[in-house]
PDB file of C-alpha atoms in Angstrom:
ATOM      1  CA  TYR A   1      38.327  11.024 -28.676  1.00 50.00           C
ATOM      2  CA  ARG A   2      37.605  14.436 -30.086  1.00 58.00           C
ATOM      3  CA  GLU A   3      39.876  13.637 -33.147  1.00 55.00           C
ATOM      4  CA  ILE A   4      38.018  10.418 -33.728  1.00 51.00           C
ATOM      5  CA  LEU A   5      34.770  12.435 -33.682  1.00 49.00           C
ATOM      6  CA  ASN A   6      36.254  15.035 -35.925  1.00 48.00           C
ATOM      7  CA  LEU A   7      37.062  12.113 -38.412  1.00 49.00           C
ATOM      8  CA  ASP A   8      33.657  10.367 -37.952  1.00 53.00           C
ATOM      9  CA  PRO A   9      31.209  12.504 -36.285  1.00 57.00           C
ATOM     10  CA  ASN A  10      28.864   9.421 -35.927  1.00 59.00           C
ATOM     11  CA  HIS A  11      31.378   7.302 -33.911  1.00 59.00           C
ATOM     12  CA  PHE A  12      29.024   6.462 -30.796  1.00 69.00           C
ATOM     13  CA  GLN A  13      31.790   4.909 -28.553  1.00 71.00           C
ATOM     14  CA  ALA A  14      34.070   7.819 -28.829  1.00 74.00           C
ATOM     15  CA  ALA A  15      31.209  10.305 -28.062  1.00 73.00           C
ATOM     16  CA  ASP A  16      30.123   8.210 -25.211  1.00 76.00           C
ATOM     17  CA  THR A  17      33.544   8.142 -23.642  1.00 81.00           C
ATOM     18  CA  LEU A  18      34.154  12.011 -24.396  1.00 76.00           C
ATOM     19  CA  SER A  19      31.008  12.835 -22.556  1.00 83.00           C
ATOM     20  CA  ARG A  20      32.031  11.000 -19.491  1.00 80.00           C
ATOM     21  CA  LEU A  21      35.425  12.183 -19.579  1.00 81.00           C
ATOM     22  CA  GLN A  22      34.049  16.008 -20.085  1.00 83.00           C
ATOM     23  CA  GLU A  23      31.661  15.171 -17.248  1.00 85.00           C
ATOM     24  CA  ALA A  24      34.696  13.984 -14.944  1.00 88.00           C
ATOM     25  CA  ILE A  25      36.675  17.082 -15.639  1.00 85.00           C
ATOM     26  CA  GLU A  26      33.479  19.271 -15.152  1.00 87.00           C
ATOM     27  CA  ASP A  27      33.460  20.727 -18.675  1.00 87.00           C
ATOM     28  CA  TRP A  28      29.692  21.090 -18.734  1.00 94.00           C
ATOM     29  CA  HIS A  29      29.026  22.929 -21.700  1.00 93.00           C
ATOM     30  CA  SER A  30      30.976  20.417 -23.791  1.00 90.00           C
ATOM     31  CA  ALA A  31      29.480  17.453 -21.870  1.00 91.00           C
ATOM     32  CA  VAL A  32      26.016  18.536 -22.706  1.00 94.00           C
ATOM     33  CA  GLU A  33      26.997  19.214 -26.372  1.00 91.00           C
ATOM     34  CA  THR A  34      28.628  15.684 -26.821  1.00 87.00           C
ATOM     35  CA  MET A  35      25.457  14.124 -25.114  1.00 90.00           C
ATOM     36  CA  ASP A  36      23.232  15.981 -27.295  1.00 91.00           C
ATOM     37  CA  ARG A  37      25.225  14.367 -30.324  1.00 85.00           C
ATOM     38  CA  LEU A  38      24.683  10.957 -28.456  1.00 87.00           C
ATOM     39  CA  VAL A  39      20.953  11.429 -28.278  1.00 92.00           C
ATOM     40  CA  GLN A  40      21.084  12.057 -32.158  1.00 87.00           C
ATOM     41  CA  LEU A  41      23.182   8.867 -32.684  1.00 82.00           C
ATOM     42  CA  ASN A  42      21.377   6.418 -30.343  1.00 85.00           C
ATOM     43  CA  GLN A  43      18.375   4.479 -31.451  1.00 86.00           C
ATOM     44  CA  ASP A  44      17.670   2.652 -28.045  1.00 89.00           C
ATOM     45  CA  ALA A  45      14.925   4.751 -26.142  1.00 94.00           C
ATOM     46  CA  ASN A  46      16.381   3.735 -22.719  1.00 94.00           C
ATOM     47  CA  ALA A  47      19.767   5.093 -23.632  1.00 91.00           C
ATOM     48  CA  ARG A  48      18.123   8.175 -25.194  1.00 94.00           C
ATOM     49  CA  LEU A  49      16.055   8.624 -21.786  1.00 96.00           C
ATOM     50  CA  GLU A  50      19.345   8.249 -19.687  1.00 94.00           C
ATOM     51  CA  LEU A  51      21.053  10.913 -21.772  1.00 94.00           C
ATOM     52  CA  LEU A  52      18.369  13.404 -21.555  1.00 97.00           C
ATOM     53  CA  THR A  53      18.079  13.194 -17.795  1.00 97.00           C
ATOM     54  CA  ARG A  54      21.561  13.488 -17.370  1.00 95.00           C
ATOM     55  CA  MET A  55      21.448  16.418 -19.566  1.00 97.00           C
ATOM     56  CA  GLY A  56      18.403  17.934 -17.515  1.00 98.00           C
ATOM     57  CA  ARG A  57      20.406  17.419 -14.406  1.00 97.00           C
ATOM     58  CA  ILE A  58      23.678  19.088 -15.700  1.00 97.00           C
ATOM     59  CA  HIS A  59      21.471  22.121 -17.279  1.00 97.00           C
ATOM     60  CA  PHE A  60      19.864  22.466 -13.822  1.00 98.00           C
ATOM     61  CA  GLN A  61      22.590  21.673 -11.232  1.00 96.00           C
ATOM     62  CA  LYS A  62      25.609  22.651 -12.832  1.00 96.00           C
ATOM     63  CA  LEU A  63      24.963  25.347 -15.633  1.00 96.00           C
ATOM     64  CA  GLU A  64      21.939  26.844 -13.946  1.00 96.00           C
ATOM     65  CA  ASP A  65      20.054  26.948 -17.256  1.00 97.00           C
ATOM     66  CA  TRP A  66      16.696  26.019 -16.025  1.00 97.00           C
ATOM     67  CA  GLU A  67      15.034  26.391 -19.520  1.00 97.00           C
ATOM     68  CA  SER A  68      17.102  24.020 -21.132  1.00 97.00           C
ATOM     69  CA  ALA A  69      17.020  21.781 -18.247  1.00 98.00           C
ATOM     70  CA  GLU A  70      13.135  21.715 -18.079  1.00 98.00           C
ATOM     71  CA  ARG A  71      13.160  21.133 -21.877  1.00 98.00           C
ATOM     72  CA  ARG A  72      15.388  18.243 -21.772  1.00 97.00           C
ATOM     73  CA  LEU A  73      13.438  16.541 -19.120  1.00 98.00           C
ATOM     74  CA  ALA A  74      10.270  17.033 -20.726  1.00 98.00           C
ATOM     75  CA  ASP A  75      12.028  15.220 -23.543  1.00 97.00           C
ATOM     76  CA  ALA A  76      13.078  12.414 -21.292  1.00 98.00           C
ATOM     77  CA  LEU A  77       9.528  12.296 -19.956  1.00 98.00           C
ATOM     78  CA  ALA A  78       7.869  12.194 -23.278  1.00 98.00           C
ATOM     79  CA  LEU A  79       9.810   9.140 -23.857  1.00 97.00           C
ATOM     80  CA  ASP A  80       8.697   7.613 -20.369  1.00 98.00           C
ATOM     81  CA  PRO A  81       6.179   9.713 -18.492  1.00 98.00           C
ATOM     82  CA  GLY A  82       7.059   7.533 -15.064  1.00 98.00           C
ATOM     83  CA  HIS A  83      11.037   7.866 -15.310  1.00 98.00           C
ATOM     84  CA  VAL A  84      11.576   8.602 -11.692  1.00 98.00           C
ATOM     85  CA  PRO A  85      15.086  10.144 -11.884  1.00 98.00           C
ATOM     86  CA  ALA A  86      13.725  12.753 -14.450  1.00 98.00           C
ATOM     87  CA  LEU A  87      10.674  13.377 -12.586  1.00 98.00           C
ATOM     88  CA  ILE A  88      12.927  14.141  -9.185  1.00 98.00           C
ATOM     89  CA  VAL A  89      15.241  16.605 -11.108  1.00 98.00           C
ATOM     90  CA  LEU A  90      12.072  18.325 -12.651  1.00 98.00           C
ATOM     91  CA  ALA A  91      10.483  18.510  -9.092  1.00 98.00           C
ATOM     92  CA  GLU A  92      13.847  19.988  -7.681  1.00 98.00           C
ATOM     93  CA  LEU A  93      13.519  22.768 -10.660  1.00 98.00           C
ATOM     94  CA  TYR A  94       9.913  23.531  -9.714  1.00 98.00           C
ATOM     95  CA  LYS A  95      11.121  24.113  -5.984  1.00 98.00           C
ATOM     96  CA  ALA A  96      13.834  26.293  -6.956  1.00 98.00           C
ATOM     97  CA  ARG A  97      11.462  28.208  -9.003  1.00 97.00           C
ATOM     98  CA  LEU A  98       9.042  28.272  -6.100  1.00 98.00           C
ATOM     99  CA  ASP A  99       6.299  26.533  -8.282  1.00 98.00           C
ATOM    100  CA  TRP A 100       4.776  24.414  -5.307  1.00 98.00           C
ATOM    101  CA  LEU A 101       2.011  22.999  -7.230  1.00 98.00           C
ATOM    102  CA  LYS A 102       4.212  21.623 -10.082  1.00 98.00           C
ATOM    103  CA  ALA A 103       6.652  20.390  -7.520  1.00 98.00           C
ATOM    104  CA  ALA A 104       4.100  18.786  -5.356  1.00 98.00           C
ATOM    105  CA  ARG A 105       2.474  16.998  -8.369  1.00 98.00           C
ATOM    106  CA  THR A 106       5.529  16.114  -9.981  1.00 98.00           C
ATOM    107  CA  LEU A 107       6.776  14.324  -6.548  1.00 98.00           C
ATOM    108  CA  GLN A 108       3.351  12.693  -6.257  1.00 98.00           C
ATOM    109  CA  THR A 109       3.556  11.201  -9.775  1.00 98.00           C
ATOM    110  CA  ALA A 110       7.174  10.234  -8.965  1.00 98.00           C
ATOM    111  CA  SER A 111       5.949   8.577  -5.822  1.00 98.00           C
ATOM    112  CA  GLU A 112       3.466   6.582  -7.939  1.00 98.00           C
ATOM    113  CA  CYS A 113       5.804   5.419 -10.485  1.00 98.00           C
ATOM    114  CA  SER A 114       8.632   4.426  -8.098  1.00 98.00           C
ATOM    115  CA  THR A 115       9.113   0.878  -7.630  1.00 97.00           C
ATOM    116  CA  ASN A 116      11.189   1.241  -4.466  1.00 97.00           C
ATOM    117  CA  SER A 117       9.083   1.655  -1.429  1.00 96.00           C
ATOM    118  CA  PHE A 118      11.781   3.692   0.667  1.00 97.00           C
ATOM    119  CA  GLU A 119      11.827   6.132  -2.285  1.00 98.00           C
ATOM    120  CA  ARG A 120       8.115   6.120  -2.598  1.00 98.00           C
ATOM    121  CA  THR A 121       7.574   6.859   0.990  1.00 98.00           C
ATOM    122  CA  ASN A 122      10.055  10.027   0.792  1.00 98.00           C
ATOM    123  CA  LEU A 123       8.589  11.269  -2.327  1.00 98.00           C
ATOM    124  CA  ALA A 124       4.971  11.082  -1.001  1.00 98.00           C
ATOM    125  CA  ALA A 125       6.202  12.797   2.245  1.00 98.00           C
ATOM    126  CA  GLU A 126       7.924  15.414   0.481  1.00 98.00           C
ATOM    127  CA  ALA A 127       5.028  16.000  -1.842  1.00 98.00           C
ATOM    128  CA  GLY A 128       2.830  15.959   1.355  1.00 98.00           C
ATOM    129  CA  PHE A 129       4.529  18.759   3.217  1.00 98.00           C
ATOM    130  CA  ILE A 130       4.660  20.835  -0.083  1.00 98.00           C
ATOM    131  CA  TYR A 131       0.672  20.519  -0.142  1.00 98.00           C
ATOM    132  CA  LEU A 132       0.659  21.213   3.487  1.00 98.00           C
ATOM    133  CA  GLU A 133       3.136  24.029   4.013  1.00 98.00           C
ATOM    134  CA  GLU A 134       3.377  25.827   0.731  1.00 98.00           C
ATOM    135  CA  LEU A 135       0.020  25.279  -0.940  1.00 98.00           C
ATOM    136  CA  GLU A 136      -2.139  24.902   2.512  1.00 98.00           C
ATOM    137  CA  ASP A 137      -3.841  22.236   0.593  1.00 98.00           C
ATOM    138  CA  LYS A 138      -4.825  19.882   3.636  1.00 97.00           C
ATOM    139  CA  ASN A 139      -6.837  17.408   1.489  1.00 98.00           C
ATOM    140  CA  ASN A 140      -3.998  16.495  -1.009  1.00 98.00           C
ATOM    141  CA  ALA A 141      -1.479  16.623   1.881  1.00 98.00           C
ATOM    142  CA  THR A 142      -3.500  14.024   3.865  1.00 98.00           C
ATOM    143  CA  ALA A 143      -3.631  11.759   0.801  1.00 98.00           C
ATOM    144  CA  MET A 144       0.204  11.987   0.378  1.00 98.00           C
ATOM    145  CA  PHE A 145       0.779  11.444   4.090  1.00 98.00           C
ATOM    146  CA  ALA A 146      -1.586   8.551   3.995  1.00 98.00           C
ATOM    147  CA  THR A 147       0.238   7.077   1.027  1.00 98.00           C
ATOM    148  CA  ALA A 148       3.724   7.348   3.146  1.00 98.00           C
ATOM    149  CA  ILE A 149       2.207   6.127   6.438  1.00 98.00           C
ATOM    150  CA  THR A 150       0.890   2.977   4.548  1.00 97.00           C
ATOM    151  CA  LEU A 151       4.233   2.423   2.962  1.00 97.00           C
ATOM    152  CA  ASP A 152       6.087   2.804   6.260  1.00 97.00           C
ATOM    153  CA  PRO A 153       3.801   2.623   9.227  1.00 96.00           C
ATOM    154  CA  GLU A 154       6.856   3.918  11.373  1.00 95.00           C
ATOM    155  CA  HIS A 155       7.472   7.144   9.701  1.00 96.00           C
ATOM    156  CA  VAL A 156       7.731   9.506  12.659  1.00 95.00           C
ATOM    157  CA  LYS A 157       7.899  12.926  10.922  1.00 95.00           C
ATOM    158  CA  VAL A 158       4.761  11.758   8.775  1.00 97.00           C
ATOM    159  CA  GLY A 159       2.861  10.287  11.629  1.00 97.00           C
ATOM    160  CA  LYS A 160       3.262  13.379  13.670  1.00 95.00           C
ATOM    161  CA  VAL A 161       1.606  15.516  11.181  1.00 97.00           C
ATOM    162  CA  LEU A 162      -0.948  12.894   9.925  1.00 98.00           C
ATOM    163  CA  SER A 163      -2.046  11.939  13.487  1.00 97.00           C
ATOM    164  CA  ARG A 164      -2.948  15.611  14.249  1.00 97.00           C
ATOM    165  CA  ILE A 165      -4.934  15.970  11.033  1.00 97.00           C
ATOM    166  CA  TYR A 166      -6.681  12.650  11.908  1.00 97.00           C
ATOM    167  CA  TYR A 167      -7.359  13.907  15.307  1.00 97.00           C
ATOM    168  CA  GLU A 168      -8.782  17.266  14.281  1.00 96.00           C
ATOM    169  CA  ALA A 169     -11.060  15.562  11.821  1.00 96.00           C
ATOM    170  CA  GLU A 170     -12.244  13.231  14.602  1.00 97.00           C
ATOM    171  CA  LYS A 171     -10.981  10.370  12.450  1.00 97.00           C
ATOM    172  CA  PHE A 172      -9.762   8.289  15.825  1.00 96.00           C
ATOM    173  CA  VAL A 173      -9.772   5.180  14.280  1.00 97.00           C
ATOM    174  CA  LEU A 174      -7.302   6.183  11.822  1.00 97.00           C
ATOM    175  CA  ALA A 175      -5.030   8.208  14.279  1.00 97.00           C
ATOM    176  CA  ASP A 176      -4.877   5.428  16.873  1.00 97.00           C
ATOM    177  CA  PRO A 177      -2.138   3.302  15.151  1.00 96.00           C
ATOM    178  CA  ILE A 178      -0.203   6.350  14.450  1.00 97.00           C
ATOM    179  CA  PHE A 179      -0.360   7.520  18.064  1.00 96.00           C
ATOM    180  CA  ASP A 180       0.580   4.041  19.266  1.00 95.00           C
ATOM    181  CA  MET A 181       3.809   4.118  16.774  1.00 95.00           C
ATOM    182  CA  LEU A 182       4.603   7.685  17.956  1.00 95.00           C
ATOM    183  CA  ALA A 183       4.270   6.324  21.681  1.00 94.00           C
ATOM    184  CA  ARG A 184       6.724   3.620  20.965  1.00 92.00           C
ATOM    185  CA  LYS A 185       9.165   5.942  19.138  1.00 88.00           C
ATOM    186  CA  SER A 186       8.939   8.927  21.669  1.00 84.00           C
ATOM    187  CA  ASP A 187      12.496   8.949  21.880  1.00 82.00           C
ATOM    188  CA  GLN A 188      12.632  10.317  18.210  1.00 75.00           C
ATOM    189  CA  LEU A 189      10.078  13.100  18.534  1.00 69.00           C
ATOM    190  CA  GLU A 190      11.491  16.571  18.843  1.00 65.00           C
TER     191      GLU A 190
END
């Protein structure tokens, strides 16, 4: 495939196949270089979005080049600001940097953009725990936990925290159904 690209640098199929082979053999630098060529060759916005997200993930997880990862993910999000896979990788990058506010906001955006309710619940919960534990922002944490518990009224981990927050704020009407759920699931409590 590399020989085909030497003869025709704009051969899309050869570049696509080569990038997948390079990923399979974990030749990350070459894979990113080939994907970069694919981004240049491809006019399809969705394909470019996926390629930029893959490149961002490789830069972050495999090459540990956080600056390039952030740049590629920003390029992907410029094409689609609600692209959940790119948002998730970007949030992971921010968490690794201990940039908690950006991580929480990115997870919150990912939760709002996701169409999968299981994913939305988990992203909202994760954002809530960052707001609460890392940023000590009880208001945003409560909002994210409320989103998570609305999506999954049986979420024990969120329920334990949110019920305590509601109880301390004397919001007993909001706390009551959560306490009921926790009582039913008492075998799952730590």
